[in-house]
Short mmCIF file of C-alpha atoms in Angstrom, two decimals:
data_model
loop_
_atom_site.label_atom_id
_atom_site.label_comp_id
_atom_site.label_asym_id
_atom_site.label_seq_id
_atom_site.Cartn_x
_atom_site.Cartn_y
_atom_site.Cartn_z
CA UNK A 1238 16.05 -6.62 7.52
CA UNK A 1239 16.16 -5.24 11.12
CA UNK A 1240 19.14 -3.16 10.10
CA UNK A 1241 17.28 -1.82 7.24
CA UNK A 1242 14.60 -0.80 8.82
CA UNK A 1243 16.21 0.97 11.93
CA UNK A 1244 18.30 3.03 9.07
CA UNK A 1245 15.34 3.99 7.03
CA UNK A 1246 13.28 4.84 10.05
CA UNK A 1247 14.82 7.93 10.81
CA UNK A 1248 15.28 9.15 7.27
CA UNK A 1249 11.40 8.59 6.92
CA UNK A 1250 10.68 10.19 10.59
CA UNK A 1251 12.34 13.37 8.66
CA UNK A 1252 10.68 13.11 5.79
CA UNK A 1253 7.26 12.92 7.52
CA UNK A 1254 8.40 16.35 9.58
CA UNK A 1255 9.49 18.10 6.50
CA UNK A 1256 6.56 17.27 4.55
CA UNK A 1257 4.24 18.29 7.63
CA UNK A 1258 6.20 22.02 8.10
CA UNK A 1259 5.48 22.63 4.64
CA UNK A 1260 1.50 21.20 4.75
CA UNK A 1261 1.08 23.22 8.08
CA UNK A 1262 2.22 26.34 5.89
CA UNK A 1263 -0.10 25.68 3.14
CA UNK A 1264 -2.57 25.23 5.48
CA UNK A 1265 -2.07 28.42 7.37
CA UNK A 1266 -2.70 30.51 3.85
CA UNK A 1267 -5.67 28.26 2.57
CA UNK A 1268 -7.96 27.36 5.86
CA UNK A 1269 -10.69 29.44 5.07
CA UNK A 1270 -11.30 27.40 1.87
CA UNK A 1271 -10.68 24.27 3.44
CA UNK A 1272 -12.95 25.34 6.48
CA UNK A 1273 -15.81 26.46 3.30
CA UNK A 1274 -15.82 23.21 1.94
CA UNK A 1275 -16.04 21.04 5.28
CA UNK A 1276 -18.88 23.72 6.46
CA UNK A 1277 -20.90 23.10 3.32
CA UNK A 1278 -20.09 19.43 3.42
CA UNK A 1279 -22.88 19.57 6.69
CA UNK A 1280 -24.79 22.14 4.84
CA UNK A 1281 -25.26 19.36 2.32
CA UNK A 1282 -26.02 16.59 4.86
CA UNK A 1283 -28.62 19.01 6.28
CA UNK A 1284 -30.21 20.05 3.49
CA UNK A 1285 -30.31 15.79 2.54
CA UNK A 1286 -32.09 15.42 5.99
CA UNK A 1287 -34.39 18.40 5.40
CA UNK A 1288 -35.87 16.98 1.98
CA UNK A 1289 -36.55 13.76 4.19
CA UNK A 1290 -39.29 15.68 5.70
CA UNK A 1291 -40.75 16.11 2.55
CA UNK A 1292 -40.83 12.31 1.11
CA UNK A 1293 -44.03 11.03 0.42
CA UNK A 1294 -43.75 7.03 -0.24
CA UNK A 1295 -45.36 5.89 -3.33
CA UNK A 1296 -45.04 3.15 -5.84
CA UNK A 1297 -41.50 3.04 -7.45
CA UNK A 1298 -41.79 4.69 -10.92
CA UNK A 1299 -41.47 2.71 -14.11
CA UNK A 1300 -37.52 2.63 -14.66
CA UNK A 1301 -34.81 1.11 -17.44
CA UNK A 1302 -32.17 -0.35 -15.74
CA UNK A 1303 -34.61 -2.09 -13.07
CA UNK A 1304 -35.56 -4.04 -15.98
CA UNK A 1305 -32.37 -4.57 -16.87
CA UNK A 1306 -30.75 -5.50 -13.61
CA UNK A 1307 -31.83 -8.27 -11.66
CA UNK A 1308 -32.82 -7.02 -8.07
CA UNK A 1309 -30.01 -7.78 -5.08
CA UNK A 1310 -32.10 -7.51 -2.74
CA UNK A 1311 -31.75 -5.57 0.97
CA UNK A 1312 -28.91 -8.77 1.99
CA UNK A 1313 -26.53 -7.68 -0.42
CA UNK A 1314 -27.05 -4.24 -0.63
CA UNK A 1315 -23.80 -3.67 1.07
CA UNK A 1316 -21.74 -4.42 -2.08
CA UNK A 1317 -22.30 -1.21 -3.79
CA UNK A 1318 -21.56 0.61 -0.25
CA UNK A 1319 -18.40 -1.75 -0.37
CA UNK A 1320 -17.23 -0.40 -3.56
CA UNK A 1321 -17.56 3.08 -2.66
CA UNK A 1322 -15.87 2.50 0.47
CA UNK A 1323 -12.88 1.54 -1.14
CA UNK A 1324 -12.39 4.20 -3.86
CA UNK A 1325 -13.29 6.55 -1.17
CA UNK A 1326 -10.63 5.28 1.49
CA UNK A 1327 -7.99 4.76 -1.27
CA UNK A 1328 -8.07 8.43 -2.22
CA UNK A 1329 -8.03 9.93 0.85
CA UNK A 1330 -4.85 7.83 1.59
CA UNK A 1331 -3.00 8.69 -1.89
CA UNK A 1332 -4.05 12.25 -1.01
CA UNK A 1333 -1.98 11.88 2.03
CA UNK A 1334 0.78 9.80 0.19
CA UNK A 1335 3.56 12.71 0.23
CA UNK A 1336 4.07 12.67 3.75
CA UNK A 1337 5.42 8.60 3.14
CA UNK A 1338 6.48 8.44 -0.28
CA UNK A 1339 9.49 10.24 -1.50
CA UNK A 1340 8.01 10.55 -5.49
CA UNK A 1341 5.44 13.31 -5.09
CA UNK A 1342 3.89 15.55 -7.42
CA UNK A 1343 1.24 16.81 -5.14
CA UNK A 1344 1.09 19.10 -1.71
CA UNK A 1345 -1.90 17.29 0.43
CA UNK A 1346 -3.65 20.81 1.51
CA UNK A 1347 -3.69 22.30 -2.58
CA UNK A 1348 -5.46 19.01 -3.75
CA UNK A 1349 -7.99 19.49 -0.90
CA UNK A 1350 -8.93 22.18 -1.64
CA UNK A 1351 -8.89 21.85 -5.06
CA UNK A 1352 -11.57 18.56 -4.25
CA UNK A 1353 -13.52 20.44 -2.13
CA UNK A 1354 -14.61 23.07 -4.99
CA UNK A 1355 -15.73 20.40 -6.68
CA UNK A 1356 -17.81 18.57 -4.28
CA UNK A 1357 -19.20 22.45 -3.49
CA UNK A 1358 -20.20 22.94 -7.21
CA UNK A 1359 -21.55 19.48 -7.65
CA UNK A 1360 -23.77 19.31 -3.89
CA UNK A 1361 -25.07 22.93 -4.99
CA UNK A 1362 -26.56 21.78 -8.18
CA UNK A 1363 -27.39 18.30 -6.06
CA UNK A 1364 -29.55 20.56 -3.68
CA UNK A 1365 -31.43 22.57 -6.08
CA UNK A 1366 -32.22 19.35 -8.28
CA UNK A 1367 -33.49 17.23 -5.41
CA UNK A 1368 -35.57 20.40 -3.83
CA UNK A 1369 -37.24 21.13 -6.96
CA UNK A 1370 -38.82 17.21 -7.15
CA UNK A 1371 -39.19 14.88 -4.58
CA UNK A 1372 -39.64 11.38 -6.15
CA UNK A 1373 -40.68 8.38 -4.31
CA UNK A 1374 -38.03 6.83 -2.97
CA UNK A 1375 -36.65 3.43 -4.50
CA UNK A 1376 -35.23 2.15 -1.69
CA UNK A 1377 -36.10 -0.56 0.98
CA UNK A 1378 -36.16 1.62 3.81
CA UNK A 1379 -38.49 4.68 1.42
CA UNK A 1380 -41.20 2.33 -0.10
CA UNK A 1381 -44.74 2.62 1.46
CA UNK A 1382 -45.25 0.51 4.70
CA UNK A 1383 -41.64 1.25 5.84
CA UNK A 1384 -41.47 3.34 9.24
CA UNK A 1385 -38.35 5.01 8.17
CA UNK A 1386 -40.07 5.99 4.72
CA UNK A 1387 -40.98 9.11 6.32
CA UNK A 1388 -40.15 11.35 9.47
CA UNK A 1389 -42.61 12.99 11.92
CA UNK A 1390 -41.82 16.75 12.48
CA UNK A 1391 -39.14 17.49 14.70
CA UNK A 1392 -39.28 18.32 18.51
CA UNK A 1393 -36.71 20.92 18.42
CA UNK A 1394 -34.46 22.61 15.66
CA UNK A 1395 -31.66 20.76 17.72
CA UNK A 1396 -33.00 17.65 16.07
CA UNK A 1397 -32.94 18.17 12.61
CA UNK A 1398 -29.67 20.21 13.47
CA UNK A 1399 -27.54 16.97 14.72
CA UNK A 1400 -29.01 15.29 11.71
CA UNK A 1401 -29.50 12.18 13.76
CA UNK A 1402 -26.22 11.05 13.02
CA UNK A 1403 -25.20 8.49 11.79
CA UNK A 1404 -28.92 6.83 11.10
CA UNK A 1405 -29.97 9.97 9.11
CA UNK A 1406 -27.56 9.97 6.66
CA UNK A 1407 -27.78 6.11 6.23
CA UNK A 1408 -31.56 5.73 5.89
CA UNK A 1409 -32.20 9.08 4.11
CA UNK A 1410 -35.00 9.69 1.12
CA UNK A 1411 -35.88 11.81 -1.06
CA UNK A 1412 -32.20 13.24 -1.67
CA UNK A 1413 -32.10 11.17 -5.21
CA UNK A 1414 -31.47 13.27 -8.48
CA UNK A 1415 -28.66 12.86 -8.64
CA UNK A 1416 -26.42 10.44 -6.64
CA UNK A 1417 -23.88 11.54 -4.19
CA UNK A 1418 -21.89 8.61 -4.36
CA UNK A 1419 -21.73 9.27 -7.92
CA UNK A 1420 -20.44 12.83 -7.03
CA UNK A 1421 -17.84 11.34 -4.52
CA UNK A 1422 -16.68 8.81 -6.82
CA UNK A 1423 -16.67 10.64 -9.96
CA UNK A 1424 -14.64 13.98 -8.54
CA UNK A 1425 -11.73 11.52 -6.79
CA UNK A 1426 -11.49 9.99 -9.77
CA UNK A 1427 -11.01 12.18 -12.35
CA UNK A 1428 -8.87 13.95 -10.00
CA UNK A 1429 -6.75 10.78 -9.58
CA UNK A 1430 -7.03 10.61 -13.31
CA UNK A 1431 -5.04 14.04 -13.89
CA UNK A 1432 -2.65 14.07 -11.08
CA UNK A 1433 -2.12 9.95 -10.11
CA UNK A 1434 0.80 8.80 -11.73
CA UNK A 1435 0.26 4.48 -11.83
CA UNK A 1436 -1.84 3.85 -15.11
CA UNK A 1437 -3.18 0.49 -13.76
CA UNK A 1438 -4.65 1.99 -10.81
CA UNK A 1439 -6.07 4.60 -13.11
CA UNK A 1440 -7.50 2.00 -14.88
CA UNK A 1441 -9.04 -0.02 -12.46
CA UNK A 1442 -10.44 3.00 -10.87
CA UNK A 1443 -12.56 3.95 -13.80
CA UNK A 1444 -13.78 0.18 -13.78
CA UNK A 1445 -15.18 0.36 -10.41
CA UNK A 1446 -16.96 3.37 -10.72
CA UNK A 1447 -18.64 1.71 -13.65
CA UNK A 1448 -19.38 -1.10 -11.60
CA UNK A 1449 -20.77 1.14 -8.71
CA UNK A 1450 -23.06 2.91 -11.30
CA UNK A 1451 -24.97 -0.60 -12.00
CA UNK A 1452 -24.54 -1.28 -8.36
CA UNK A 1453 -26.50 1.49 -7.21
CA UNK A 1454 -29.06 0.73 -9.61
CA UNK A 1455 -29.01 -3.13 -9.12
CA UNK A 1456 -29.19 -2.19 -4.93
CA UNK A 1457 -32.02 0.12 -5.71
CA UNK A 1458 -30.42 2.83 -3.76
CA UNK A 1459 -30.98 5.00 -6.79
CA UNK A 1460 -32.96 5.79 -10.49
CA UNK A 1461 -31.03 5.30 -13.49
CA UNK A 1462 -31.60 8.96 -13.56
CA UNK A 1463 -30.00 9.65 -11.02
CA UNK A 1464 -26.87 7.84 -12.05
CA UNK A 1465 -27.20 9.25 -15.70
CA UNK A 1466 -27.40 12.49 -14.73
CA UNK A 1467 -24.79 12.29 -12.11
CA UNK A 1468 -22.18 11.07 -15.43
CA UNK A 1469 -22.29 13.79 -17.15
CA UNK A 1470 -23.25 16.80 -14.47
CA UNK A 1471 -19.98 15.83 -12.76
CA UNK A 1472 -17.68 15.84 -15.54
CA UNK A 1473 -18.85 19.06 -16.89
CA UNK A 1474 -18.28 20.62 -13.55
CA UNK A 1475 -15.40 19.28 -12.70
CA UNK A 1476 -14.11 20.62 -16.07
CA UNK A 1477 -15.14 23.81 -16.01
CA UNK A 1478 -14.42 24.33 -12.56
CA UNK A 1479 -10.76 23.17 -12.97
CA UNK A 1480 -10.35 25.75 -15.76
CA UNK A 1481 -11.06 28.75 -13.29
CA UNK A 1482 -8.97 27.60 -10.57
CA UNK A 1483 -5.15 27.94 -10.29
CA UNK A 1484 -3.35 25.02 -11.75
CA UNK A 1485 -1.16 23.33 -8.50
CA UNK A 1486 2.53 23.96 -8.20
CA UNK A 1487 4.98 21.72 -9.97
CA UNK A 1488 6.05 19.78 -6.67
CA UNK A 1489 10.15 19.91 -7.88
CA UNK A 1490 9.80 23.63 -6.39
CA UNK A 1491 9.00 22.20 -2.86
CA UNK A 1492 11.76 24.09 -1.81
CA UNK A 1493 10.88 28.02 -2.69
CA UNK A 1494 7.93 26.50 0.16
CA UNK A 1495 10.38 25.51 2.88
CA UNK A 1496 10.46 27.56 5.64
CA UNK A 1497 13.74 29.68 5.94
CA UNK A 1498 16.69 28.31 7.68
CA UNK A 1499 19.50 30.05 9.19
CA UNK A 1500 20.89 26.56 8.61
CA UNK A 1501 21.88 25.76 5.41
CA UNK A 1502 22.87 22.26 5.77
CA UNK A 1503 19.10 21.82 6.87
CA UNK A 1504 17.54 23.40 3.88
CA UNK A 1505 19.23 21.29 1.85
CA UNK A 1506 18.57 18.25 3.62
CA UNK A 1507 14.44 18.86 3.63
CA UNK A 1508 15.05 19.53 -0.33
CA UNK A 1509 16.41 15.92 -0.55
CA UNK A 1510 13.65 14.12 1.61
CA UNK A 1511 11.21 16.31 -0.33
CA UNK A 1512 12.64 15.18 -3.66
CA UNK A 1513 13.57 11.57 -2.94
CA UNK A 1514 17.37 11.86 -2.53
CA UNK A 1515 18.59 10.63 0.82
CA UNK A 1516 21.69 9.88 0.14
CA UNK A 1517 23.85 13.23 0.25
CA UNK A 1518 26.03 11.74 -2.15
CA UNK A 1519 23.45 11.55 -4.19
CA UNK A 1520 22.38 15.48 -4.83
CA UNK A 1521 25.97 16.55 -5.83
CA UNK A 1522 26.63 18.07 -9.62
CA UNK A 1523 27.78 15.54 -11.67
CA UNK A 1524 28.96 16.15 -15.20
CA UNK A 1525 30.72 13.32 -18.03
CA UNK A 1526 33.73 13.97 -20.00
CA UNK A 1527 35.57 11.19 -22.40
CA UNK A 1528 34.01 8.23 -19.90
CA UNK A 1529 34.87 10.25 -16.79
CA UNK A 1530 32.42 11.41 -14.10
CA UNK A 1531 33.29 14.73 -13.01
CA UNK A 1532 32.36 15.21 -9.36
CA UNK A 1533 32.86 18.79 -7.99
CA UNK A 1534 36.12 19.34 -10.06
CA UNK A 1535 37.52 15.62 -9.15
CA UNK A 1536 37.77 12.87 -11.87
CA UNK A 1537 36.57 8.75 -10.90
CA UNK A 1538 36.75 6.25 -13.92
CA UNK A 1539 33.65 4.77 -14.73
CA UNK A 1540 35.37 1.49 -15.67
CA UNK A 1541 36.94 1.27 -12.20
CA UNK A 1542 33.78 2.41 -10.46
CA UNK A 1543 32.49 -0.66 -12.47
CA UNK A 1544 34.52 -3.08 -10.43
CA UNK A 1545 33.84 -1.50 -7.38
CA UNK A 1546 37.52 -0.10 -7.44
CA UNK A 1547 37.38 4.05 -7.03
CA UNK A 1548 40.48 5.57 -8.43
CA UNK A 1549 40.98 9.42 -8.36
#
């Protein structure tokens, strides 16, 4: 095992570097759109801790699925957050998964910035919705007698500017039609859903944002409303979104995105830790004629390589 490892170790160390020279490329032609979305990501989280100013606590409004879903109370609120946590964390890592794997069919910076657009489009409407109403706020922390149900005016613009991270974003109101977690979880995955390639995980992924939709309602973090309309607002943005933007590069062309070499033998050795051959054996021409494997104009006999016996 030992021996294994300390052979694959540098083979993966290589495979990191050449995935990184090419992601540091990317990255050098697409920052500003990467930089857009991460800007408006706070833009988002201020305009969230703006409307806060704005809640007024009042009794929570008549609702469906609070008739329908027994109550879990403020103790086990944290299993919806739990949930979201984990589709959250385990797209950010597959999103990062061509710098380990060698079966890739995605470059890490493209499918950012691909996400990104769609968190934009989706936060936009998000603002507009939530600014145009401010409903009394379902949860714990919002209903009337809580001290965190509203916020005094601010001291300073410094104040509302630091968002009084991380407590703002954690006991915020007001922000509810419709859900961001709903936005979160329905962008990654429907983008896992086009580009992931394991069908289970595809599977289970819709499953759990299910579950997190009666979660959030069951936690009473949320409206139904805000879940409903957080379904199908998402998905129709998403789609139309992903129609006007460039479809990503087939990932067997990594190599037209390698940086030029005076070395050839180095080209061609990214190409393979790119593409999952790491054996240089492995990337020659090969060719069949009457049972024989042709390999660069020399003959071996399949029945010999059988055995384990080579004969030229």
């Amino acid at each position: 095992m030992s021996f294994y490892i300390g052979r694959e170790a540098p083979k993966l160390w290589r495979r990191i570097c050449a995935e990184a020279t090419i992601e540091i490329n990317l990255l050098a032609e697409n920052w500003k759109y990467i930089l857009g979305g991460l800007i408006f990501q706070y833009i988002h989280g201020l305009g969230a801790r703006g409307v806060h100013y704005l809640h007024r606590p009042g009794p929570t409004l008549q609702d469906a699925g609070y008739f329908l879903l027994p109550e879990l109370g403020s103790d086990n609120a944290y299993i919806s957050e739990t949930v979201f946590t984990t589709i959250f964390l385990s797209f950010v890592l597959w999103t990062f998964h061509p710098f380990i794997f060698k079966t890739k069919k995605i470059y890490t910076v493209l499918m950012w910035c691909r996400v990104l657009a769609f968190l934009v489009a989706c936060q936009f409407l998000r603002m507009i919705t939530f600014y145009s109403t401010q409903l009394p706020g379902p949860n714990y922390h919002c209903r009337e007698g809580s001290k965190l149900a509203t916020l005094p005016r601010p001291d300073s613009v410094l104040e509302v500017l630091l968002l009084n991270f991380p407590r703002g974003l954690l006991y915020g109101c007001g922000d509810l039609i419709f859900s961001s977690h709903m936005i979160f979880s329905l962008v990654f995955v429907r983008t896992y859903q086009k580009y992931g390639t394991r069908r289970f995980i595809k599977q289970c992924a819709w499953i759990a944002v299910i579950a997190q939709s009666f979660l959030i309602v069951a936690s009473r973090k949320h409206y139904t409303v805000d879940v409903v309309v957080a379904w199908y607002t998402v998905n129709l943005v998403v789609f139309f979104v992903d129609k006007k933007l460039p479809e990503l590069p087939d990932r067997s062309s990594a190599a037209s995105l390698l940086p030029v070499s005076k070395d050839s033998k180095t080209k061609e050795e990214n190409h393979k830790l790119l593409n999952g051959n790491t054996d240089p054996e492995d990337w020659r021409p090969r060719t069949q004629i009457n049972g024989m494997i042709m390999e660069d104009g020399n003959a071996v006999h399949v029945e010999a390589a059988v055995n384990g016996v080579y004969r030229q």
